[in-house]
Coordinates of C-alpha atoms in Angstrom, one line a residue:
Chain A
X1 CA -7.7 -17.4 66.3
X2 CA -7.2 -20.5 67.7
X3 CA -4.0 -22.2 68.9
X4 CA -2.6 -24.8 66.6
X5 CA 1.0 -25.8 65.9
X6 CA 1.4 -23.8 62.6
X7 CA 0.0 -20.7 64.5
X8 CA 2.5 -21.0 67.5
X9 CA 5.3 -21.8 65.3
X10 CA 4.3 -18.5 63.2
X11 CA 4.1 -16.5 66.3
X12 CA 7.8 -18.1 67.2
X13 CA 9.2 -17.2 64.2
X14 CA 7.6 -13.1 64.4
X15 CA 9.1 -13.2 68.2
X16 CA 12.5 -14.1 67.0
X17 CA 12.5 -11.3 63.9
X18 CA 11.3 -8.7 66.7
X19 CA 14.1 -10.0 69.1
X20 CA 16.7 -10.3 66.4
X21 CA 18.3 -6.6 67.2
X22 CA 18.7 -7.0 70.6
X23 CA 20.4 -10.9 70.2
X24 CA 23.1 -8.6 67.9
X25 CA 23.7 -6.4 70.7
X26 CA 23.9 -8.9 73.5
X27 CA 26.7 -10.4 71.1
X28 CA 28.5 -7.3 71.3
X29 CA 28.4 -7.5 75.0
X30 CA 29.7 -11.1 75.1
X31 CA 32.7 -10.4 72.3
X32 CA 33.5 -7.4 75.4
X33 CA 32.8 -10.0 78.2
X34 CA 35.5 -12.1 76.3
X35 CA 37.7 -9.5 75.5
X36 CA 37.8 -8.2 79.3
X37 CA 38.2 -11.4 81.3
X38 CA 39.9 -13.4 78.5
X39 CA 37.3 -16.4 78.6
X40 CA 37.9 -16.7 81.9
X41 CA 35.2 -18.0 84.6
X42 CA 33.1 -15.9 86.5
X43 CA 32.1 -15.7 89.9
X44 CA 28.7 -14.5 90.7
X45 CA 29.6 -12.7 94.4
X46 CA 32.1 -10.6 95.1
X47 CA 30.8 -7.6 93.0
X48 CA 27.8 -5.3 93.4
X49 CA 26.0 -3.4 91.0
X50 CA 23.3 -0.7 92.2
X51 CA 20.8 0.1 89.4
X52 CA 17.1 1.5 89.4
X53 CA 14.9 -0.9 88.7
X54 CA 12.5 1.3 86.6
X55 CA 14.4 4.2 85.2
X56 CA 12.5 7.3 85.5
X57 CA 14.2 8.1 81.9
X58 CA 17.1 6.3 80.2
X59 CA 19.0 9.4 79.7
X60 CA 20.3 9.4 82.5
X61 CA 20.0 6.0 84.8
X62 CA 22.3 6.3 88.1
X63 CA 24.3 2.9 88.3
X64 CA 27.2 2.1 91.2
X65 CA 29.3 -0.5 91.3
X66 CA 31.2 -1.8 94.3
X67 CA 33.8 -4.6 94.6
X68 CA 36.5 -5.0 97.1
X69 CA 39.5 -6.0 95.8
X70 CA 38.4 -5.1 92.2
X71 CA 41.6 -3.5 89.9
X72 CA 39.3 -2.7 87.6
X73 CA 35.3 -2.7 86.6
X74 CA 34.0 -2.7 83.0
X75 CA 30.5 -1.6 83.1
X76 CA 28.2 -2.7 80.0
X77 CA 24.9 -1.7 78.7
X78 CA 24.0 -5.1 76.6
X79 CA 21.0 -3.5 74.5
X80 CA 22.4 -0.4 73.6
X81 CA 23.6 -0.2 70.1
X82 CA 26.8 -0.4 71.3
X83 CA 27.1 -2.2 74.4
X84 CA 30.5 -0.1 76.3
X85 CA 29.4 1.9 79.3
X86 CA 32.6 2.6 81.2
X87 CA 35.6 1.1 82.7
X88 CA 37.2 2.1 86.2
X89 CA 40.8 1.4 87.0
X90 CA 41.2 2.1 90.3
X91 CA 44.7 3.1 91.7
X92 CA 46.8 3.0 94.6
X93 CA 44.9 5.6 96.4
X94 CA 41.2 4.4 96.0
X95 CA 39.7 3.9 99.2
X96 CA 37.7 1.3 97.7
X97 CA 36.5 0.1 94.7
X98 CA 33.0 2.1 94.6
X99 CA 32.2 4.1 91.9
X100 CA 28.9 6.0 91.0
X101 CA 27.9 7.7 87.2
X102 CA 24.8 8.2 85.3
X103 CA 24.1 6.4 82.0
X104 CA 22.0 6.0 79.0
X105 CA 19.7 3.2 78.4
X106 CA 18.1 2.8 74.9
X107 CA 15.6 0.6 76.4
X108 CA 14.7 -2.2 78.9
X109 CA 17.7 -4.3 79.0
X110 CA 19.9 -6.1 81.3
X111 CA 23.5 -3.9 82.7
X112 CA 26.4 -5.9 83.5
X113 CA 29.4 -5.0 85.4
X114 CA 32.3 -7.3 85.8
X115 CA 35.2 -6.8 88.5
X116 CA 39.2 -8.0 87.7
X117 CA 40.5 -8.9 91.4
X118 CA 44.1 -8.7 92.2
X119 CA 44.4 -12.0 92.0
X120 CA 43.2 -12.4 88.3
X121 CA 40.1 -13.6 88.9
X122 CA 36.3 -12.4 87.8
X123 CA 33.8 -11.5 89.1
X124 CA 30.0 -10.6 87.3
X125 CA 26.9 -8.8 89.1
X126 CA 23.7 -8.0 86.2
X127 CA 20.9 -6.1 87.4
X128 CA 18.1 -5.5 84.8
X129 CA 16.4 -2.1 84.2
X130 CA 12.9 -0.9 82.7
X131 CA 12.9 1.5 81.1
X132 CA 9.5 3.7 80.8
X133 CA 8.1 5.5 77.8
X134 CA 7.8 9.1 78.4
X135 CA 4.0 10.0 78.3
X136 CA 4.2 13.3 76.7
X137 CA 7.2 14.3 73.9
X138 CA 6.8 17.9 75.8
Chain B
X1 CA -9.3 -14.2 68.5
X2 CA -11.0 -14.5 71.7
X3 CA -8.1 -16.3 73.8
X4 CA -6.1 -13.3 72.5
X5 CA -8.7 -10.9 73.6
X6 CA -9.2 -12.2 76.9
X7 CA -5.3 -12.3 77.8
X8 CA -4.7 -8.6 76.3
X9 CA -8.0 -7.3 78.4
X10 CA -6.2 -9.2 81.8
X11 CA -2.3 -7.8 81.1
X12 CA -4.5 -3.9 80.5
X13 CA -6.3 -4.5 84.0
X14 CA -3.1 -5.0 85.7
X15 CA -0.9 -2.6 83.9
X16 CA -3.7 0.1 85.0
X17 CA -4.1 -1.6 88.0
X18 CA -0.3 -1.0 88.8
X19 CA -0.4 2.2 87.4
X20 CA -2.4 4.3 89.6
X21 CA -0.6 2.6 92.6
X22 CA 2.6 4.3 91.4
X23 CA 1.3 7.4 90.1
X24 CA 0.3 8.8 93.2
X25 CA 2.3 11.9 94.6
X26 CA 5.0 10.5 96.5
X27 CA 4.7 11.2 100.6
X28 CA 8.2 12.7 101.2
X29 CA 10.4 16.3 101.8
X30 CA 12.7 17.9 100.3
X31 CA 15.5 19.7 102.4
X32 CA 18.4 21.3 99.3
X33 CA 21.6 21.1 100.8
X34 CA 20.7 19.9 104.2
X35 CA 19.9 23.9 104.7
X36 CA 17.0 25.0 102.5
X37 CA 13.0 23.6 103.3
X38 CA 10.7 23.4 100.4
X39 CA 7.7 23.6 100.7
X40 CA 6.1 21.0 98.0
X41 CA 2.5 20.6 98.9
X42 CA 0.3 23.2 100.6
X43 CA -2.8 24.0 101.2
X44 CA -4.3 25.3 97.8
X45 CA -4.3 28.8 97.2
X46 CA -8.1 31.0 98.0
X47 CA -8.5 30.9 94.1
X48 CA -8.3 27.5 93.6
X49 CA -10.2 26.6 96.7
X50 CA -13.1 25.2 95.0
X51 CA -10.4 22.8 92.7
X52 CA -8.2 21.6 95.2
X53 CA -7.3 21.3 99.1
X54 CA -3.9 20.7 98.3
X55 CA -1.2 21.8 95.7
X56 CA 1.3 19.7 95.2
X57 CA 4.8 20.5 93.7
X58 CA 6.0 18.1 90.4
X59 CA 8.8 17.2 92.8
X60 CA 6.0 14.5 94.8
X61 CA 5.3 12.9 91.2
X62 CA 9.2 11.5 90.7
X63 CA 10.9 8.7 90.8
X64 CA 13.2 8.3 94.2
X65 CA 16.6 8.7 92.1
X66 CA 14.9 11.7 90.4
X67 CA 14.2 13.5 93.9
X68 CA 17.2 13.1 95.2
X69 CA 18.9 14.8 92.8
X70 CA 17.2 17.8 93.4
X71 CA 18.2 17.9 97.1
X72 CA 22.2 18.6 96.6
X73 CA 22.9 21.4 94.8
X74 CA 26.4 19.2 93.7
X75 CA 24.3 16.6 92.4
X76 CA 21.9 18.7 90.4
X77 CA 23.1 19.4 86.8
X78 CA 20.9 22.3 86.8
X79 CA 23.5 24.1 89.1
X80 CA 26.1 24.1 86.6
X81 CA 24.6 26.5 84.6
X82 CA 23.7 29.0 87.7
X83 CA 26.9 29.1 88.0
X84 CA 27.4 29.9 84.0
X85 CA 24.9 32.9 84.4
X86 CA 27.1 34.3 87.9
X87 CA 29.8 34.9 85.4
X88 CA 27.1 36.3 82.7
X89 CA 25.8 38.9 86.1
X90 CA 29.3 40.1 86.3
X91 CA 30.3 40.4 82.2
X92 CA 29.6 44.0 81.2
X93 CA 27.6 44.0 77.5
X94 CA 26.6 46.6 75.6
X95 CA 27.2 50.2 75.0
X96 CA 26.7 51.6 78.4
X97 CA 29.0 49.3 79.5
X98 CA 26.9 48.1 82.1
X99 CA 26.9 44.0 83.8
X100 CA 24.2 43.0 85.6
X101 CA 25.9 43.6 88.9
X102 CA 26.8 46.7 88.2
X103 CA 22.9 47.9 89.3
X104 CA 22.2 45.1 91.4
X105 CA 25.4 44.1 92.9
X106 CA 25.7 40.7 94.1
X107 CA 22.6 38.8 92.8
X108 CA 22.9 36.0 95.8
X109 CA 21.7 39.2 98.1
X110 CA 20.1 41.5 95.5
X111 CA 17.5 39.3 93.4
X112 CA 16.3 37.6 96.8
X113 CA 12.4 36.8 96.7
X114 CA 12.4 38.3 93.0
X115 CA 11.4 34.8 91.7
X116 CA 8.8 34.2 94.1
X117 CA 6.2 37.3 92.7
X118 CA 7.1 37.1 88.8
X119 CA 5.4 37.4 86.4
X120 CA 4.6 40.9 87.9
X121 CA 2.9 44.0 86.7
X122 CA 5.3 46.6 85.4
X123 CA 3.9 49.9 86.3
X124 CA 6.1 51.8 83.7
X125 CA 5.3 49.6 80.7
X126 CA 1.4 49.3 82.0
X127 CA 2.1 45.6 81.2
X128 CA 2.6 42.0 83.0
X129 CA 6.0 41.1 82.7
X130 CA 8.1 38.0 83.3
X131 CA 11.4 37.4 84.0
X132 CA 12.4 36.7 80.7
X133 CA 11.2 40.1 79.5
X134 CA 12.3 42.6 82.5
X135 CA 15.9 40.9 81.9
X136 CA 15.4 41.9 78.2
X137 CA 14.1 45.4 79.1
X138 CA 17.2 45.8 81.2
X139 CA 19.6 44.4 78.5
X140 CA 17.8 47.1 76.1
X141 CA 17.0 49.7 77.9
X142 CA 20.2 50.4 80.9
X143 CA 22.9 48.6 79.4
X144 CA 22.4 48.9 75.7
X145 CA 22.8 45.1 74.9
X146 CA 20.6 43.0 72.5
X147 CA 18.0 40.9 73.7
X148 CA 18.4 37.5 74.8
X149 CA 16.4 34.8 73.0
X150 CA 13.6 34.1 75.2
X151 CA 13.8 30.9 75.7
X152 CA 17.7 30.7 74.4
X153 CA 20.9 29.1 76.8
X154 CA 22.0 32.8 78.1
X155 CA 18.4 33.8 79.2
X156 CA 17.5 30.1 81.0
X157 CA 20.5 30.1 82.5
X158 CA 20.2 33.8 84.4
X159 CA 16.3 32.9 85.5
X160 CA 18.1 29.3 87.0
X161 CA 20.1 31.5 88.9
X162 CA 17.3 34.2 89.8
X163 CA 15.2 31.0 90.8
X164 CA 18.2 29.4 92.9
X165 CA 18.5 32.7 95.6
X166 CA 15.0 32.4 95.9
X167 CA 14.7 28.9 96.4
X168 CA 12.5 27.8 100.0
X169 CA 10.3 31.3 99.6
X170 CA 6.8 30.9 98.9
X171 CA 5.6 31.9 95.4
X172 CA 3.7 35.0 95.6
X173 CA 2.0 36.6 92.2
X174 CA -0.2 39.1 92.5
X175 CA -3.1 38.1 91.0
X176 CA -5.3 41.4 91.5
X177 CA -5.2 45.5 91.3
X178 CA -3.7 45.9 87.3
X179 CA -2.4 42.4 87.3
X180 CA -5.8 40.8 87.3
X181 CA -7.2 41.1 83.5
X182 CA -4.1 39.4 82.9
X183 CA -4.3 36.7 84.9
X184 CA -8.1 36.6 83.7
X185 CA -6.9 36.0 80.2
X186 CA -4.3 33.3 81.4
X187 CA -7.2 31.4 83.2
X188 CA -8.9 31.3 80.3
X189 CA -6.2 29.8 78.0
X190 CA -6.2 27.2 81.3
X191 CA -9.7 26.2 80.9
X192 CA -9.9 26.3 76.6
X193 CA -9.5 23.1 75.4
X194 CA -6.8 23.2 72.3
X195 CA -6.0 20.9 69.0
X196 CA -7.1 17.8 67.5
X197 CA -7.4 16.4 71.0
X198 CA -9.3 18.9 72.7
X199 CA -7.3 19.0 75.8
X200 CA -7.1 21.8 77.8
X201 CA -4.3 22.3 80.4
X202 CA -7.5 21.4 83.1
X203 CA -7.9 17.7 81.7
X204 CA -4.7 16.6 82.2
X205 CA -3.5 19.0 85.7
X206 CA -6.6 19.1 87.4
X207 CA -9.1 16.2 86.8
X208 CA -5.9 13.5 86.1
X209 CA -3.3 14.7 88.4
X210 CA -2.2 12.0 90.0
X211 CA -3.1 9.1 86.9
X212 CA -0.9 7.9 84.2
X213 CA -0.8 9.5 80.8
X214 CA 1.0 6.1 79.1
X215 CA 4.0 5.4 81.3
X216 CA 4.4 8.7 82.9
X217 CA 2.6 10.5 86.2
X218 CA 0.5 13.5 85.6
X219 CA 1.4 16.2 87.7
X220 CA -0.5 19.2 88.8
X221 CA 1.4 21.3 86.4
X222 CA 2.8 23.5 88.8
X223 CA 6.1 25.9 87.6
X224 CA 7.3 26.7 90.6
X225 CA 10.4 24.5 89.8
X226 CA 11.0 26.2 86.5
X227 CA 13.4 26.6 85.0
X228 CA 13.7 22.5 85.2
X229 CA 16.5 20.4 83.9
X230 CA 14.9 17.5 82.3
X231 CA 16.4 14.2 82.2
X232 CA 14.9 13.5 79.0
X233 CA 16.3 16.6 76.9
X234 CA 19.5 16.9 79.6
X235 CA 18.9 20.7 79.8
X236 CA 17.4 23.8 81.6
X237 CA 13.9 24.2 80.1
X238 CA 11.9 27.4 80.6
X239 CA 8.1 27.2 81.6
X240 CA 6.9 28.8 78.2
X241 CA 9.0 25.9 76.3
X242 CA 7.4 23.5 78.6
X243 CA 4.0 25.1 77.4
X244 CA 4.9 24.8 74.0
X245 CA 5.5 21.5 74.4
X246 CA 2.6 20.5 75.9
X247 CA 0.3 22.3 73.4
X248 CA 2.0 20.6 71.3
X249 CA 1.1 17.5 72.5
X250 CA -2.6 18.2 72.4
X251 CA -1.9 18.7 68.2
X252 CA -2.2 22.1 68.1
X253 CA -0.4 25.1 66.7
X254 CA 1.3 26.8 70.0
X255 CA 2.1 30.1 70.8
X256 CA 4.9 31.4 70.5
X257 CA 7.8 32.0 73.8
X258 CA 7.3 35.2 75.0
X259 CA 3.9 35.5 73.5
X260 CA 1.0 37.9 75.4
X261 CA -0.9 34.2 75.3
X262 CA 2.4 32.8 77.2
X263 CA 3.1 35.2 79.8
X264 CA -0.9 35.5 80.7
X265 CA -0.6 31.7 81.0
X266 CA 2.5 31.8 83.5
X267 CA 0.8 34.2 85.4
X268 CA -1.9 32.5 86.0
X269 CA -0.6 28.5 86.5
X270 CA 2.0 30.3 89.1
X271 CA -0.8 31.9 90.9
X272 CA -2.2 28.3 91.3
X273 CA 1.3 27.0 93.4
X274 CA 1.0 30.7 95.3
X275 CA 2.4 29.0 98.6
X276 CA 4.5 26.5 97.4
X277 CA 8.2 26.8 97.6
X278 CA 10.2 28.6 94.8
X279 CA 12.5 25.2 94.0
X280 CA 13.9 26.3 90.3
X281 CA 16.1 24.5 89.2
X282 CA 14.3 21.7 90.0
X283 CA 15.0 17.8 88.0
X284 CA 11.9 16.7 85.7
X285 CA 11.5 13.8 83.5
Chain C
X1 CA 33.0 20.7 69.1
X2 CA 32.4 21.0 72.7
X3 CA 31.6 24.7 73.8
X4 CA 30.8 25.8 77.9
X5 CA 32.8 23.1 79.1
X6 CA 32.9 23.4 82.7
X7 CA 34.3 21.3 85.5
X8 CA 33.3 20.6 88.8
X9 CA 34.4 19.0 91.8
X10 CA 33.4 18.3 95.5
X11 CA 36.4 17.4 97.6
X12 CA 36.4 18.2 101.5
X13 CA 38.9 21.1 102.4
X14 CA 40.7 18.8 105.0
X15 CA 41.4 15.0 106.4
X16 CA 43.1 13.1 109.0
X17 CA 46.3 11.5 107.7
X18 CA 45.0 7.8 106.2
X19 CA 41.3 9.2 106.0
X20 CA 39.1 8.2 103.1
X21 CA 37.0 10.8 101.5
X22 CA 34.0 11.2 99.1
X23 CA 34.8 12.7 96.0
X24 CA 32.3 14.0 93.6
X25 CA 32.7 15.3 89.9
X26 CA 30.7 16.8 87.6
X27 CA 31.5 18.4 84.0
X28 CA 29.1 19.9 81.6
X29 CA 29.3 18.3 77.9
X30 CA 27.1 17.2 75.7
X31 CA 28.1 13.7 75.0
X32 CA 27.3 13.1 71.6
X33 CA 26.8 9.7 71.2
X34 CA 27.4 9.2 67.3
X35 CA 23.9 7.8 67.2
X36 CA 21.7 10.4 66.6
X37 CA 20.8 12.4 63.2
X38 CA 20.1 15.5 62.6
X39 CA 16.8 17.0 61.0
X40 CA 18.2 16.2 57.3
X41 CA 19.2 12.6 58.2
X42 CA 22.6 12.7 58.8
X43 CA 24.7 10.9 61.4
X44 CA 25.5 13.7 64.1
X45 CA 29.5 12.7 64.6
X46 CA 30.3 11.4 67.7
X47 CA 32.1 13.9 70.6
X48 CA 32.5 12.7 73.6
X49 CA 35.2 13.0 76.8
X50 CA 36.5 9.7 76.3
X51 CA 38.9 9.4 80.1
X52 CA 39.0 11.0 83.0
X53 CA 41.5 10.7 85.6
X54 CA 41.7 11.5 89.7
X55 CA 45.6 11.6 91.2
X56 CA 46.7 12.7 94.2
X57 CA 50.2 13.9 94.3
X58 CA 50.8 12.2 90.9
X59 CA 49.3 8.8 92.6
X60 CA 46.5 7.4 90.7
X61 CA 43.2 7.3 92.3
X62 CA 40.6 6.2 89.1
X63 CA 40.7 5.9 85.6
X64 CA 38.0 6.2 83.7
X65 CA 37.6 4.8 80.0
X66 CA 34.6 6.3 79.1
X67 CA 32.0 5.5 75.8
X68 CA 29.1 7.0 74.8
X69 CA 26.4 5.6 77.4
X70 CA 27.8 7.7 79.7
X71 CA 24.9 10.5 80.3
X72 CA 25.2 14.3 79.1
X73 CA 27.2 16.3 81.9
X74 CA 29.0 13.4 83.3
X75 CA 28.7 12.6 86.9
X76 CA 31.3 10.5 88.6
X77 CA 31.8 9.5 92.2
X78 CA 34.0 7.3 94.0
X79 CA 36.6 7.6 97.4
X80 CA 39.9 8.7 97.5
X81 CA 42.8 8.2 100.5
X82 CA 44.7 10.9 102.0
X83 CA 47.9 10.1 103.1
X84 CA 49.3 13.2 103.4
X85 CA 48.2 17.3 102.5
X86 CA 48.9 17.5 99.1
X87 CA 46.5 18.1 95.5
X88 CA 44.3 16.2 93.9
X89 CA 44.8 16.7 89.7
X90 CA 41.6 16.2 88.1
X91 CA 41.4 15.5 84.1
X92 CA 38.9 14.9 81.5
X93 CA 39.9 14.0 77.6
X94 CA 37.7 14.9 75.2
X95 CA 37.6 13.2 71.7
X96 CA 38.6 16.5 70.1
X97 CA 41.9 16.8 71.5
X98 CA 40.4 19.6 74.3
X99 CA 42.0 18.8 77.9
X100 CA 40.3 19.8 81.0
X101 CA 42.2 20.1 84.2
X102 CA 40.6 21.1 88.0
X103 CA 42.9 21.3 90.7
X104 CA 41.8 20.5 94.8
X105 CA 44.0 21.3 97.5
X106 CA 43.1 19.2 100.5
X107 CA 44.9 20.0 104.0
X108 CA 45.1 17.4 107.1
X109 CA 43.7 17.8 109.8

């Protein structure tokens, strides 16, 4: 095969069919975004998300999130099916805004977490994970 | 399609290339609990001497995240369900009326080491048994309960507890004296090659230990973390139903759980990690 | 609907006044996403625990709003402040109604 135009633009349009169920999905994940923060800008510091970055198996991925200050951390998955991981409140009595859990991945895909400071503001850390086909079904 | 061709054949170089980097056995330890050394690669037992210097436990062929789990008994999921079967050792079933405990007391003392040398010729029966099936024998025979199903919740959570209060002791099966036609038998399975694939357990555990099978590490096979709680199924999974599945794999009809076949194969593949550390429950993929 | 549900949770037995400690938690349940079918095709209905909470004498700690990505047996972790001696109240919501409760007593130091 050789490279011309109508090839490449064939190829384009077979990429964006194979990509068109994860683009739904991230759209899920930006209607939460919205949702969460209101429309609101956000910073890129201030947050931290720890995630593997191959997952042994996405079953059960461990993720923490840490930001100081934070009232609360919503935690999505944006190519799942449904893109809502979790959401920490964290009271009075935290001694700090850190919290650790294991999660399902459906795939290779980028996990966002977003902090709401006590001042209102937001704060976004993504951290994209691989994640491996098993070699045997065993 | 040559351009094609030649970019496919570069991306496979590197993808193999960056394979067997990260398919190696991992160079690290594993202490449970801050308290309890395993031993998870030793130097291979006499019978395998012409195979292998070293045996290596699954443990060495897992991600970082995967190991650590194993090492706190909080953070293993597996431990959960030991401490399911404690309250099964104390529930008395059956018409004798008869727990667990009330022969063996408190299993944390009593079924020390008991791991470590099954499966284990039965003198009485004139048969190898495993765990699985001297648990049944005693839920038949002394307390007058029905069996368990081999491979059922019940069962695979009493041999996660029978593993966990042996966990650091070396694996011992005898492998000779009334034992050894068994084990004979189980080698043999080992060395058969099985299904549409023609794989025997020896192509994939003992030539490609070590190498990627797709995007997952080949292990030596060894069960001395069984039962394992697998992230992939997130549940305790008995050797035999790891078998199964593997058998499976190679597209053949398996044996069944429980199966003469089955427990001559256990015998055997524990014979080859004779040294390493009982670790059960451990955390597979 | 959810059967064997058991809690867990690591707390330390004791703290200085003001002290922050680790807290881990652990429950077993299946987590069924409302994604998978079963062997005839049918949607396997969703049954999750859907919140769980951490207070320590009646002060909140977390909060959890929890959705289906979280894995089977959830695991959660964070750190809690000890003012005083008192109880931490643990509790997890499942979607069928089912509450599960684990109480800590923690003494200072």
């Amino acid at each position: 095969m050789t490279l011309t135009r109508r090839n490449v633009m064939i190829m384009g349009a077979g990429a964006f069919v194979a990509f068109g169920l994860p683009m739904r999905a991230t759209a899920a994940a930006e209607d939460r975004i919205a949702e969460f923060t209101g429309g609101a800008a956000m910073a890129d510091s201030g947050i931290t998300l720890t995630a593997p970055e191959i997952a042994e198996n996405g079953n059960t991925v461990p993720i923490e999130v840490a930001a100081p200050g934070a009232v609360e951390i919503l935690v999505l998955a944006t190519g799942n099916p449904t893109p809502g991981v979790a959401t920490f409140k964290f009271g009075p009595l935290a001694a700090s805004q850190t919290a650790s859990t294991r999660i399902r991945l459906a795939g290779t895909q980028d996990v966002v977490a977003i902090a709401k400071m006590s001042d209102g503001s937001f704060a976004k850390a993504s951290s994209n994970v691989k994640v491996t086909i098993g070699g045997c079904g065993g | 399609m040559k351009r094609t061709g030649r970019i496919t054949s570069l991306i496979c170089t590197t993808a193999l290339l960056a394979g067997a980097a990260l398919a190696d056995p991992v160079d690290d330890t594993l202490v449970v609990n801050d308290e309890i050394e395993i031993t998870t690669r030793t130097a291979a037992p006499a019978h395998l001497a012409d195979r292998f210097d070293e045996v290596l436990s699954g443990w060495h062929f897992r991600e970082a995240d995967t190991r650590a789990m194993q090492a706190d008994d909080f953070d293993n999921p597996g431990m959960i369900f030991v401490e399911n079967a404690l309250t099964a050792w104390e529930t008395a079933e059956g018409t004798e009326g008869k727990s667990c405990a009330s022969c063996h007391g408190d299993a944390t003392e009593s079924m020390k080491g008991v791991r470590a040398v099954y499966p284990k010729w039965n003198e009485t029966a004139g048969e190898v048994r495993t765990l699985e099936t001297q648990i049944n024998a005693c839920r038949t025979e002394r307390m007058g309960a029905e069996k368990w199903k081999y491979s059922g919740s019940d069962m695979v959570n009493m041999t996660a507890l029978l593993a966990s209060v042996s966990r650091g002791m070396p694996v011992n099966v005898a492998i000779d004296g009334p034992a050894q036609t068994t084990w004979e038998q189980g080698k043999e399975i080992y060395y058969t090659r099985y299904g549409q694939l023609e794989l025997s357990c020896a192509n994939c555990h003992e030539q490609n230990y070590g190498n990627m099978i797709r995007a997952d590490h080949l292990s030596q096979g060894q069960i001395n973390g069984f039962p394992a709680y697998r992230l992939k199924n997130t549940k305790l999974n008995s050797a035999h139903d790891r078998f199964k599945g593997c058998i499976r794999d190679t597209r053949a009809e398996t044996f069944a759980e429980g199966s003469p076949e089955f427990i001559a194969l256990e015998l055997y593949v524990a014979s080859r990690g004779n040294g390493l550390s009982v670790e059960g429950p451990s955390i597979r993929n | 609907m959810a059967q064997d549900v058991t809690p867990r949770v690591k707390v330390p037995k004791s703290a200085a006044a003001g002290e922050a400690v680790a807290i881990k938690t652990l429950i077993s349940h299946p987590m069924e996403s409302g994604q998978r079918k079963d062997k005839e095709g049918n949607i396997i209905p969703r049954s999750i625990i859907n919140r769980f909470t951490c207070e320590f004498n009646g002060q909140s700690v977390v909060d959890v709003t929890m959705e289906p990505a979280i894995s089977t047996n959830p695991y959660i972790e964070f750190a809690a402040t000890v003012p005083e001696a008192g109880e931490f109240k643990f509790t997890w919501y499942d979607d069928d109604g089912s509450v599960y409760e684990d109480i800590k007593p923690i003494a200072l130091k």
